[in-house]
Amino acid sequence: MNRYYVDLHIHIGRTEKGSHVKISGSRDLTFFNIAHEASERKGIAMIGIIDSHSPAVQEEIMDYLHRGEMEEVAGGGIRYKQSTIILGSEIEVRDEGCGPTHVLAYLPHLQGMQDFTKWMSRYMKNVELSSQRIYVSSRELQQEVIDRGGILIPAHIFTPHKSVYGSGSTRISHMLDLRKIAAVELGLSSDTQMAGYISELDSLAFITNSDAHSLGKIGREYNQVAMMEPSYNELIKALAATEGRAVVGNYGLNPRLGKYHRTFCAQCDTIVDEAHTTVDRCFYCGSKKIVRGVMDRIRDIADREAPIILPHRPPYHYQIPLEFIPTLGKKKRELLLGNFSTEMNILHSVSRDDLAFAVGQEIADYIMQARAGTLAVDVGGGGHYGKILRKA
């Protein structure tokens, strides 16, 4: 059994012809550029491109398959050099009595995704764009995905905006059939321990992904997965923890770095005191323009007094990507990549001495602390990321 790094939530900004897909995504986030970045620079063996439902994107995929630069994998997915692309779609649903919620649908083959696009186009105003509202119930969407051999995963489940717990409802089971969910995506402002406050999650696999809106953010969060090969069918087995396959590690930012970790006042740009978990009005300016933080929201809806981490859960590693490392600018990042090939290799394998020889002792120390999850951080909230605290 082999172990692979996996990031299943990456957006396409535009097509190569310039058509918008994810409006907030970088224009260089094309299908090919994502595949190349993951394979040649990040060292990520499996990536989920979650705007693969767009007909304009599908045209590009077919072109690369026709030219032989990519190939479909028998077990599901599309192969480009060292990476397998899993075809996905981020979709917004809104059930009666619930708020807007994003879910991720993944399918094994391009033909199935094209058929799914045709179905969605009957219930979606603009199927060309990312993260669009579909006008069917969550359970109807869930069944359509499953009937096509796909899986459905609730996205960034705790974030304040368009997540099942943050804005949808207090329970996933109010919207979806828990027995037919392959996993849940924890998101940038939470981790396994925080999710352990909610009992309905006990039966579901945890994954954490980058939700990348630029090439540099690919691999910001990711998973290590034990599979025979990087293919869709092997991923399904790993999420179900069958036949020796499994998610063996989640790698994510310390939740305190997440931009929605703490409750935040949008009026005076202040994070509410961490000693308080439930507020309706800012303690500092009196405004009611409060953005509820992930940790505070979890405590509001928790059905446990303390988190329970079940024995089957893989470890959650607080991993800082190279982009967050203090004093490590673009030139030195390129120097590291030139010397050691991929970001995953630099973060996980290269020795302290080799790092220090390439970019100096200070940066080498920061990378080793990032590897150990011991870097000190300052809390984030209200749409602002936390910060790595530099050494005095």
mmCIF file of C-alpha atoms in Angstrom:
data_model
loop_
_atom_site.group_PDB
_atom_site.id
_atom_site.type_symbol
_atom_site.label_atom_id
_atom_site.label_comp_id
_atom_site.label_asym_id
_atom_site.label_seq_id
_atom_site.Cartn_x
_atom_site.Cartn_y
_atom_site.Cartn_z
ATOM 1 C CA MET A 1 0.000 0.000 0.000
ATOM 2 C CA ASN A 2 1.328 3.413 -0.964
ATOM 3 C CA ARG A 3 0.728 6.785 0.652
ATOM 4 C CA TYR A 4 -0.198 9.799 -1.441
ATOM 5 C CA TYR A 5 -0.814 13.477 -0.740
ATOM 6 C CA VAL A 6 -4.321 14.528 -1.762
ATOM 7 C CA ASP A 7 -6.020 17.943 -2.085
ATOM 8 C CA LEU A 8 -9.616 17.659 -3.296
ATOM 9 C CA HIS A 9 -10.825 21.268 -3.476
ATOM 10 C CA ILE A 10 -9.219 23.476 -6.144
ATOM 11 C CA HIS A 11 -11.057 26.098 -8.211
ATOM 12 C CA ILE A 12 -10.641 27.145 -11.828
ATOM 13 C CA GLY A 13 -10.468 30.919 -12.249
ATOM 14 C CA ARG A 14 -10.771 31.125 -16.021
ATOM 15 C CA THR A 15 -10.455 28.927 -19.078
ATOM 16 C CA GLU A 16 -7.466 29.314 -21.390
ATOM 17 C CA LYS A 17 -9.702 31.329 -23.726
ATOM 18 C CA GLY A 18 -10.450 33.767 -20.902
ATOM 19 C CA SER A 19 -13.975 32.692 -19.919
ATOM 20 C CA HIS A 20 -14.761 33.230 -16.243
ATOM 21 C CA VAL A 21 -15.439 30.152 -14.119
ATOM 22 C CA LYS A 22 -14.764 31.115 -10.477
ATOM 23 C CA ILE A 23 -15.126 34.891 -10.406
ATOM 24 C CA SER A 24 -12.950 35.257 -7.290
ATOM 25 C CA GLY A 25 -10.326 32.830 -8.599
ATOM 26 C CA SER A 26 -7.002 33.829 -10.130
ATOM 27 C CA ARG A 27 -7.023 34.070 -13.923
ATOM 28 C CA ASP A 28 -4.055 31.662 -14.185
ATOM 29 C CA LEU A 29 -6.034 28.910 -12.442
ATOM 30 C CA THR A 30 -6.724 26.931 -15.604
ATOM 31 C CA PHE A 31 -7.257 23.176 -15.737
ATOM 32 C CA PHE A 32 -3.797 22.594 -17.201
ATOM 33 C CA ASN A 33 -1.990 25.021 -14.894
ATOM 34 C CA ILE A 34 -3.536 23.374 -11.833
ATOM 35 C CA ALA A 35 -2.470 19.918 -13.019
ATOM 36 C CA HIS A 36 1.053 21.139 -13.781
ATOM 37 C CA GLU A 37 1.406 22.963 -10.439
ATOM 38 C CA ALA A 38 0.255 19.917 -8.478
ATOM 39 C CA SER A 39 2.471 17.478 -10.345
ATOM 40 C CA GLU A 40 5.661 19.434 -10.912
ATOM 41 C CA ARG A 41 5.849 21.939 -8.021
ATOM 42 C CA LYS A 42 3.583 20.849 -5.183
ATOM 43 C CA GLY A 43 4.175 17.098 -5.316
ATOM 44 C CA ILE A 44 0.504 16.284 -4.768
ATOM 45 C CA ALA A 45 -0.493 12.983 -6.347
ATOM 46 C CA MET A 46 -4.263 13.529 -6.377
ATOM 47 C CA ILE A 47 -6.160 16.769 -6.838
ATOM 48 C CA GLY A 48 -9.867 17.500 -7.026
ATOM 49 C CA ILE A 49 -10.769 20.227 -9.507
ATOM 50 C CA ILE A 50 -14.225 21.215 -8.395
ATOM 51 C CA ASP A 51 -15.273 23.297 -11.427
ATOM 52 C CA SER A 52 -15.078 20.386 -13.873
ATOM 53 C CA HIS A 53 -18.821 20.630 -14.539
ATOM 54 C CA SER A 54 -18.338 23.791 -16.639
ATOM 55 C CA PRO A 55 -18.829 22.967 -20.354
ATOM 56 C CA ALA A 56 -15.982 25.325 -21.314
ATOM 57 C CA VAL A 57 -13.650 23.485 -18.924
ATOM 58 C CA GLN A 58 -14.812 20.139 -20.310
ATOM 59 C CA GLU A 59 -13.855 21.304 -23.810
ATOM 60 C CA GLU A 60 -10.312 21.936 -22.584
ATOM 61 C CA ILE A 61 -10.169 18.538 -20.887
ATOM 62 C CA MET A 62 -11.263 16.799 -24.086
ATOM 63 C CA ASP A 63 -8.613 18.707 -26.035
ATOM 64 C CA TYR A 64 -5.834 17.560 -23.696
ATOM 65 C CA LEU A 65 -7.104 13.974 -23.824
ATOM 66 C CA HIS A 66 -7.261 14.096 -27.636
ATOM 67 C CA ARG A 67 -3.705 15.446 -27.852
ATOM 68 C CA GLY A 68 -2.453 12.713 -25.525
ATOM 69 C CA GLU A 69 -1.099 15.141 -22.916
ATOM 70 C CA MET A 70 -3.516 13.681 -20.379
ATOM 71 C CA GLU A 71 -5.256 10.324 -20.160
ATOM 72 C CA GLU A 72 -8.262 8.884 -18.391
ATOM 73 C CA VAL A 73 -7.471 6.426 -15.614
ATOM 74 C CA ALA A 74 -9.320 3.107 -15.754
ATOM 75 C CA GLY A 75 -10.133 3.351 -12.064
ATOM 76 C CA GLY A 76 -11.424 6.896 -12.458
ATOM 77 C CA GLY A 77 -9.765 10.277 -12.815
ATOM 78 C CA ILE A 78 -7.507 11.932 -15.388
ATOM 79 C CA ARG A 79 -3.773 11.451 -15.309
ATOM 80 C CA TYR A 80 -1.238 14.218 -15.932
ATOM 81 C CA LYS A 81 2.392 13.217 -15.270
ATOM 82 C CA GLN A 82 2.669 12.603 -11.492
ATOM 83 C CA SER A 83 -0.887 13.649 -10.551
ATOM 84 C CA THR A 84 -4.389 12.247 -10.945
ATOM 85 C CA ILE A 85 -7.213 14.757 -11.308
ATOM 86 C CA ILE A 86 -10.559 13.896 -9.756
ATOM 87 C CA LEU A 87 -13.427 15.646 -11.524
ATOM 88 C CA GLY A 88 -15.656 17.549 -9.141
ATOM 89 C CA SER A 89 -18.224 20.305 -8.828
ATOM 90 C CA GLU A 90 -18.970 22.732 -5.998
ATOM 91 C CA ILE A 91 -22.713 23.404 -5.855
ATOM 92 C CA GLU A 92 -24.856 25.658 -3.685
ATOM 93 C CA VAL A 93 -28.071 24.222 -2.262
ATOM 94 C CA ARG A 94 -30.750 25.808 -0.123
ATOM 95 C CA ASP A 95 -33.503 23.721 1.397
ATOM 96 C CA GLU A 96 -36.675 25.159 2.846
ATOM 97 C CA GLY A 97 -35.974 26.490 6.326
ATOM 98 C CA CYS A 98 -32.191 26.260 5.810
ATOM 99 C CA GLY A 99 -29.509 28.703 4.711
ATOM 100 C CA PRO A 100 -27.267 28.440 1.622
ATOM 101 C CA THR A 101 -24.798 25.553 1.750
ATOM 102 C CA HIS A 102 -21.938 24.399 -0.497
ATOM 103 C CA VAL A 103 -21.455 20.722 -1.285
ATOM 104 C CA LEU A 104 -18.818 18.953 -3.386
ATOM 105 C CA ALA A 105 -19.815 16.330 -5.945
ATOM 106 C CA TYR A 106 -17.176 14.039 -7.480
ATOM 107 C CA LEU A 107 -17.579 11.669 -10.430
ATOM 108 C CA PRO A 108 -15.143 9.077 -11.810
ATOM 109 C CA HIS A 109 -15.164 9.866 -15.540
ATOM 110 C CA LEU A 110 -15.562 12.819 -17.894
ATOM 111 C CA GLN A 111 -18.565 11.325 -19.696
ATOM 112 C CA GLY A 112 -20.399 10.994 -16.384
ATOM 113 C CA MET A 113 -19.540 14.594 -15.484
ATOM 114 C CA GLN A 114 -20.827 15.780 -18.845
ATOM 115 C CA ASP A 115 -24.095 13.950 -18.263
ATOM 116 C CA PHE A 116 -24.305 15.470 -14.777
ATOM 117 C CA THR A 117 -23.792 18.934 -16.304
ATOM 118 C CA LYS A 118 -26.738 18.379 -18.675
ATOM 119 C CA TRP A 119 -28.946 17.427 -15.736
ATOM 120 C CA MET A 120 -27.799 20.382 -13.618
ATOM 121 C CA SER A 121 -28.388 22.835 -16.466
ATOM 122 C CA ARG A 122 -32.127 22.205 -16.094
ATOM 123 C CA TYR A 123 -32.042 23.494 -12.502
ATOM 124 C CA MET A 124 -29.182 26.016 -12.545
ATOM 125 C CA LYS A 125 -29.169 29.500 -14.082
ATOM 126 C CA ASN A 126 -25.547 29.463 -15.290
ATOM 127 C CA VAL A 127 -23.880 26.069 -15.344
ATOM 128 C CA GLU A 128 -20.699 27.594 -16.791
ATOM 129 C CA LEU A 129 -19.793 29.219 -13.457
ATOM 130 C CA SER A 130 -18.503 27.811 -10.168
ATOM 131 C CA SER A 131 -20.481 27.348 -6.954
ATOM 132 C CA GLN A 132 -23.869 28.159 -8.466
ATOM 133 C CA ARG A 133 -27.265 27.609 -6.809
ATOM 134 C CA ILE A 134 -29.153 24.531 -7.939
ATOM 135 C CA TYR A 135 -32.921 24.608 -7.526
ATOM 136 C CA VAL A 136 -33.531 21.101 -6.265
ATOM 137 C CA SER A 137 -33.450 19.748 -2.707
ATOM 138 C CA SER A 138 -30.181 18.645 -1.135
ATOM 139 C CA ARG A 139 -31.335 15.044 -0.974
ATOM 140 C CA GLU A 140 -32.407 15.029 -4.618
ATOM 141 C CA LEU A 141 -28.973 16.337 -5.612
ATOM 142 C CA GLN A 142 -27.319 13.782 -3.353
ATOM 143 C CA GLN A 143 -29.197 10.915 -5.003
ATOM 144 C CA GLU A 144 -28.465 12.153 -8.529
ATOM 145 C CA VAL A 145 -24.742 12.155 -7.737
ATOM 146 C CA ILE A 146 -24.832 8.686 -6.178
ATOM 147 C CA ASP A 147 -26.877 7.230 -9.046
ATOM 148 C CA ARG A 148 -24.095 8.341 -11.402
ATOM 149 C CA GLY A 149 -21.443 6.510 -9.388
ATOM 150 C CA GLY A 150 -20.366 9.665 -7.604
ATOM 151 C CA ILE A 151 -19.949 10.844 -4.040
ATOM 152 C CA LEU A 152 -21.161 13.956 -2.220
ATOM 153 C CA ILE A 153 -19.115 15.750 0.466
ATOM 154 C CA PRO A 154 -20.335 18.807 2.421
ATOM 155 C CA ALA A 155 -17.778 21.588 1.919
ATOM 156 C CA HIS A 156 -15.909 23.549 4.648
ATOM 157 C CA ILE A 157 -18.658 22.520 7.062
ATOM 158 C CA PHE A 158 -18.114 25.164 9.774
ATOM 159 C CA THR A 159 -17.302 28.401 7.920
ATOM 160 C CA PRO A 160 -19.794 31.243 8.500
ATOM 161 C CA HIS A 161 -20.634 31.641 4.829
ATOM 162 C CA LYS A 162 -22.386 28.881 2.881
ATOM 163 C CA SER A 163 -21.547 25.831 4.954
ATOM 164 C CA VAL A 164 -23.889 23.267 6.448
ATOM 165 C CA TYR A 165 -23.193 24.210 10.086
ATOM 166 C CA GLY A 166 -22.176 27.826 9.552
ATOM 167 C CA SER A 167 -25.242 28.940 7.606
ATOM 168 C CA GLY A 168 -27.283 25.907 6.548
ATOM 169 C CA SER A 169 -28.601 24.324 9.720
ATOM 170 C CA THR A 170 -27.529 22.916 13.068
ATOM 171 C CA ARG A 171 -27.281 19.350 11.738
ATOM 172 C CA ILE A 172 -26.232 17.793 8.437
ATOM 173 C CA SER A 173 -29.051 15.266 8.822
ATOM 174 C CA HIS A 174 -31.588 18.091 8.397
ATOM 175 C CA MET A 175 -30.415 18.370 4.779
ATOM 176 C CA LEU A 176 -28.679 15.164 3.673
ATOM 177 C CA ASP A 177 -28.809 11.416 4.251
ATOM 178 C CA LEU A 178 -25.813 10.759 6.516
ATOM 179 C CA ARG A 179 -25.573 7.153 5.302
ATOM 180 C CA LYS A 180 -24.872 8.402 1.776
ATOM 181 C CA ILE A 181 -22.148 10.922 2.589
ATOM 182 C CA ALA A 182 -18.595 9.797 1.800
ATOM 183 C CA ALA A 183 -16.851 12.338 4.067
ATOM 184 C CA VAL A 184 -17.006 15.908 5.345
ATOM 185 C CA GLU A 185 -14.528 18.686 4.631
ATOM 186 C CA LEU A 186 -13.416 20.360 7.849
ATOM 187 C CA GLY A 187 -12.287 23.672 6.347
ATOM 188 C CA LEU A 188 -9.516 26.112 7.171
ATOM 189 C CA SER A 189 -10.757 27.243 10.589
ATOM 190 C CA SER A 190 -11.373 23.870 12.249
ATOM 191 C CA ASP A 191 -9.710 20.568 13.031
ATOM 192 C CA THR A 192 -10.551 17.061 14.239
ATOM 193 C CA GLN A 193 -10.827 18.049 17.888
ATOM 194 C CA MET A 194 -13.249 20.882 17.160
ATOM 195 C CA ALA A 195 -15.418 18.556 15.052
ATOM 196 C CA GLY A 196 -15.459 16.075 17.942
ATOM 197 C CA TYR A 197 -18.068 18.227 19.718
ATOM 198 C CA ILE A 198 -20.775 17.015 17.300
ATOM 199 C CA SER A 199 -21.812 13.371 17.522
ATOM 200 C CA GLU A 200 -23.419 13.014 14.083
ATOM 201 C CA LEU A 201 -19.937 13.324 12.558
ATOM 202 C CA ASP A 202 -18.662 10.176 14.272
ATOM 203 C CA SER A 203 -19.486 7.894 11.330
ATOM 204 C CA LEU A 204 -18.023 10.165 8.657
ATOM 205 C CA ALA A 205 -14.487 10.432 7.299
ATOM 206 C CA PHE A 206 -12.719 13.771 7.770
ATOM 207 C CA ILE A 207 -10.797 15.447 4.974
ATOM 208 C CA THR A 208 -9.234 18.888 4.799
ATOM 209 C CA ASN A 209 -8.448 20.674 1.546
ATOM 210 C CA SER A 210 -7.024 23.951 0.306
ATOM 211 C CA ASP A 211 -10.118 25.525 -1.336
ATOM 212 C CA ALA A 212 -7.475 27.143 -3.529
ATOM 213 C CA HIS A 213 -8.339 30.348 -5.394
ATOM 214 C CA SER A 214 -4.764 30.757 -6.707
ATOM 215 C CA LEU A 215 -1.982 28.399 -7.783
ATOM 216 C CA GLY A 216 0.071 29.216 -4.702
ATOM 217 C CA LYS A 217 -2.717 28.102 -2.372
ATOM 218 C CA ILE A 218 -2.849 24.554 -3.774
ATOM 219 C CA GLY A 219 -1.808 22.257 -0.937
ATOM 220 C CA ARG A 220 -2.495 24.867 1.733
ATOM 221 C CA GLU A 221 -4.368 22.006 3.422
ATOM 222 C CA TYR A 222 -4.296 18.399 2.272
ATOM 223 C CA ASN A 223 -4.527 14.751 3.289
ATOM 224 C CA GLN A 224 -2.298 11.702 3.247
ATOM 225 C CA VAL A 225 -4.172 8.715 1.884
ATOM 226 C CA ALA A 226 -3.174 5.038 1.757
ATOM 227 C CA MET A 227 -4.148 3.568 -1.641
ATOM 228 C CA MET A 228 -2.846 1.087 -4.167
ATOM 229 C CA GLU A 229 -2.811 3.859 -6.784
ATOM 230 C CA PRO A 230 -4.108 7.427 -7.097
ATOM 231 C CA SER A 231 -7.491 6.747 -8.725
ATOM 232 C CA TYR A 232 -11.124 7.546 -8.027
ATOM 233 C CA ASN A 233 -12.012 3.960 -7.065
ATOM 234 C CA GLU A 234 -9.103 3.779 -4.631
ATOM 235 C CA LEU A 235 -10.131 7.110 -3.086
ATOM 236 C CA ILE A 236 -13.652 5.786 -2.472
ATOM 237 C CA LYS A 237 -12.229 2.780 -0.653
ATOM 238 C CA ALA A 238 -9.965 5.014 1.422
ATOM 239 C CA LEU A 239 -12.807 7.298 2.503
ATOM 240 C CA ALA A 240 -14.762 4.210 3.533
ATOM 241 C CA ALA A 241 -11.656 2.724 5.222
ATOM 242 C CA THR A 242 -12.057 -0.616 3.434
ATOM 243 C CA GLU A 243 -9.578 -3.206 2.093
ATOM 244 C CA GLY A 244 -6.661 -1.589 3.895
ATOM 245 C CA ARG A 245 -7.169 1.808 2.275
ATOM 246 C CA ALA A 246 -7.656 4.800 4.558
ATOM 247 C CA VAL A 247 -7.095 8.481 5.166
ATOM 248 C CA VAL A 248 -4.002 8.247 7.372
ATOM 249 C CA GLY A 249 -3.370 11.921 8.052
ATOM 250 C CA ASN A 250 -4.965 15.343 7.757
ATOM 251 C CA TYR A 251 -2.619 18.301 7.268
ATOM 252 C CA GLY A 252 -4.032 21.737 7.886
ATOM 253 C CA LEU A 253 -3.349 25.169 9.202
ATOM 254 C CA ASN A 254 -3.647 25.647 12.922
ATOM 255 C CA PRO A 255 -7.342 26.682 13.188
ATOM 256 C CA ARG A 256 -6.232 29.900 14.888
ATOM 257 C CA LEU A 257 -4.793 30.946 11.514
ATOM 258 C CA GLY A 258 -8.163 30.534 9.793
ATOM 259 C CA LYS A 259 -9.844 33.771 8.779
ATOM 260 C CA TYR A 260 -13.131 32.745 10.394
ATOM 261 C CA HIS A 261 -11.811 31.101 13.550
ATOM 262 C CA ARG A 262 -13.052 33.735 16.027
ATOM 263 C CA THR A 263 -16.165 35.874 16.232
ATOM 264 C CA PHE A 264 -15.493 39.239 14.654
ATOM 265 C CA CYS A 265 -17.023 42.734 14.576
ATOM 266 C CA ALA A 266 -17.303 43.967 10.997
ATOM 267 C CA GLN A 267 -17.937 47.523 12.200
ATOM 268 C CA CYS A 268 -14.750 48.187 14.168
ATOM 269 C CA ASP A 269 -12.585 45.421 12.637
ATOM 270 C CA THR A 270 -11.998 43.738 16.010
ATOM 271 C CA ILE A 271 -11.851 40.102 17.093
ATOM 272 C CA VAL A 272 -14.109 39.551 20.087
ATOM 273 C CA ASP A 273 -12.362 38.518 23.316
ATOM 274 C CA GLU A 274 -11.665 34.766 23.221
ATOM 275 C CA ALA A 275 -13.067 34.377 26.742
ATOM 276 C CA HIS A 276 -16.537 34.971 25.269
ATOM 277 C CA THR A 277 -18.120 32.419 22.964
ATOM 278 C CA THR A 278 -21.603 33.792 22.312
ATOM 279 C CA VAL A 279 -22.185 37.470 21.609
ATOM 280 C CA ASP A 280 -24.877 39.466 19.810
ATOM 281 C CA ARG A 281 -23.209 42.862 20.076
ATOM 282 C CA CYS A 282 -19.573 43.986 19.907
ATOM 283 C CA PHE A 283 -18.047 44.603 23.352
ATOM 284 C CA TYR A 284 -15.958 47.454 21.934
ATOM 285 C CA CYS A 285 -18.253 49.540 19.674
ATOM 286 C CA GLY A 286 -21.710 48.142 20.374
ATOM 287 C CA SER A 287 -22.344 47.132 16.735
ATOM 288 C CA LYS A 288 -24.516 44.139 15.873
ATOM 289 C CA LYS A 289 -22.491 43.461 12.699
ATOM 290 C CA ILE A 290 -21.074 40.258 14.138
ATOM 291 C CA VAL A 291 -19.506 37.470 12.043
ATOM 292 C CA ARG A 292 -19.797 34.340 14.144
ATOM 293 C CA GLY A 293 -16.472 32.525 14.389
ATOM 294 C CA VAL A 294 -16.102 28.802 13.723
ATOM 295 C CA MET A 295 -15.086 27.885 17.269
ATOM 296 C CA ASP A 296 -17.944 29.907 18.733
ATOM 297 C CA ARG A 297 -20.468 28.415 16.301
ATOM 298 C CA ILE A 298 -19.359 24.884 17.161
ATOM 299 C CA ARG A 299 -19.878 25.535 20.849
ATOM 300 C CA ASP A 300 -23.323 26.978 20.104
ATOM 301 C CA ILE A 301 -24.510 23.815 18.324
ATOM 302 C CA ALA A 302 -22.426 21.158 20.139
ATOM 303 C CA ASP A 303 -24.214 18.180 21.677
ATOM 304 C CA ARG A 304 -21.178 17.255 23.798
ATOM 305 C CA GLU A 305 -19.572 19.046 26.707
ATOM 306 C CA ALA A 306 -16.123 17.954 25.547
ATOM 307 C CA PRO A 307 -14.854 16.666 22.193
ATOM 308 C CA ILE A 308 -14.561 12.941 21.601
ATOM 309 C CA ILE A 309 -11.848 11.771 19.213
ATOM 310 C CA LEU A 310 -12.657 8.237 18.095
ATOM 311 C CA PRO A 311 -9.789 5.701 17.778
ATOM 312 C CA HIS A 312 -10.172 5.376 13.996
ATOM 313 C CA ARG A 313 -9.478 9.066 13.389
ATOM 314 C CA PRO A 314 -6.137 9.772 11.680
ATOM 315 C CA PRO A 315 -3.853 12.357 13.315
ATOM 316 C CA TYR A 316 -4.444 15.995 12.424
ATOM 317 C CA HIS A 317 -1.113 17.704 11.777
ATOM 318 C CA TYR A 318 -0.781 21.471 12.033
ATOM 319 C CA GLN A 319 1.144 22.111 8.844
ATOM 320 C CA ILE A 320 2.226 25.537 7.602
ATOM 321 C CA PRO A 321 2.738 25.839 3.805
ATOM 322 C CA LEU A 322 5.871 27.486 2.472
ATOM 323 C CA GLU A 323 3.922 30.622 1.619
ATOM 324 C CA PHE A 324 3.303 31.230 5.343
ATOM 325 C CA ILE A 325 6.910 30.741 6.497
ATOM 326 C CA PRO A 326 8.329 34.005 7.931
ATOM 327 C CA THR A 327 11.172 35.658 5.954
ATOM 328 C CA LEU A 328 10.741 33.133 3.109
ATOM 329 C CA GLY A 329 10.113 35.315 0.054
ATOM 330 C CA LYS A 330 9.354 34.276 -3.498
ATOM 331 C CA LYS A 331 13.010 34.109 -4.618
ATOM 332 C CA LYS A 332 13.996 31.795 -1.780
ATOM 333 C CA ARG A 333 10.901 29.641 -2.311
ATOM 334 C CA GLU A 334 11.956 29.218 -5.930
ATOM 335 C CA LEU A 335 15.472 28.387 -4.766
ATOM 336 C CA LEU A 336 14.108 25.663 -2.484
ATOM 337 C CA LEU A 337 11.965 24.226 -5.268
ATOM 338 C CA GLY A 338 14.907 24.298 -7.625
ATOM 339 C CA ASN A 339 16.998 22.342 -5.139
ATOM 340 C CA PHE A 340 14.420 19.928 -3.727
ATOM 341 C CA SER A 341 11.817 19.532 -6.481
ATOM 342 C CA THR A 342 8.426 19.880 -4.721
ATOM 343 C CA GLU A 343 6.840 21.632 -1.766
ATOM 344 C CA MET A 344 5.721 18.323 -0.224
ATOM 345 C CA ASN A 345 9.318 17.119 -0.286
ATOM 346 C CA ILE A 346 10.536 20.342 1.362
ATOM 347 C CA LEU A 347 7.852 20.306 4.055
ATOM 348 C CA HIS A 348 8.124 16.619 4.921
ATOM 349 C CA SER A 349 11.462 15.126 3.930
ATOM 350 C CA VAL A 350 14.427 17.452 3.365
ATOM 351 C CA SER A 351 16.828 17.556 6.307
ATOM 352 C CA ARG A 352 17.466 20.652 8.412
ATOM 353 C CA ASP A 353 21.097 20.743 7.274
ATOM 354 C CA ASP A 354 20.162 20.644 3.585
ATOM 355 C CA LEU A 355 17.545 23.363 4.088
ATOM 356 C CA ALA A 356 20.016 25.534 5.979
ATOM 357 C CA PHE A 357 22.655 25.107 3.289
ATOM 358 C CA ALA A 358 20.154 26.264 0.651
ATOM 359 C CA VAL A 359 18.389 29.187 2.357
ATOM 360 C CA GLY A 360 19.993 29.747 5.769
ATOM 361 C CA GLN A 361 19.526 28.540 9.339
ATOM 362 C CA GLU A 362 16.645 30.855 10.281
ATOM 363 C CA ILE A 363 14.342 29.687 7.486
ATOM 364 C CA ALA A 364 15.412 26.078 8.026
ATOM 365 C CA ASP A 365 14.395 26.392 11.679
ATOM 366 C CA TYR A 366 11.011 27.824 10.716
ATOM 367 C CA ILE A 367 10.390 24.960 8.277
ATOM 368 C CA MET A 368 11.340 22.367 10.884
ATOM 369 C CA GLN A 369 8.988 24.028 13.394
ATOM 370 C CA ALA A 370 6.265 24.003 10.730
ATOM 371 C CA ARG A 371 6.912 20.276 10.226
ATOM 372 C CA ALA A 372 6.537 19.695 13.960
ATOM 373 C CA GLY A 373 3.478 21.953 14.258
ATOM 374 C CA THR A 374 5.142 24.155 16.888
ATOM 375 C CA LEU A 375 5.142 27.592 15.250
ATOM 376 C CA ALA A 376 3.445 30.252 17.386
ATOM 377 C CA VAL A 377 0.405 31.871 15.776
ATOM 378 C CA ASP A 378 -1.817 34.897 16.274
ATOM 379 C CA VAL A 379 -5.563 34.286 15.962
ATOM 380 C CA GLY A 380 -7.573 35.116 12.829
ATOM 381 C CA GLY A 381 -11.216 36.096 12.399
ATOM 382 C CA GLY A 382 -13.788 38.029 10.392
ATOM 383 C CA GLY A 383 -12.190 37.325 7.004
ATOM 384 C CA HIS A 384 -8.617 38.075 8.142
ATOM 385 C CA TYR A 385 -6.103 35.244 8.379
ATOM 386 C CA GLY A 386 -4.099 34.787 11.549
ATOM 387 C CA LYS A 387 -0.345 35.282 11.440
ATOM 388 C CA ILE A 388 2.780 33.291 12.192
ATOM 389 C CA LEU A 389 4.624 35.016 15.018
ATOM 390 C CA ARG A 390 8.272 35.627 14.213
ATOM 391 C CA LYS A 391 10.980 34.864 16.704
ATOM 392 C CA ALA A 392 11.944 37.808 18.936
#
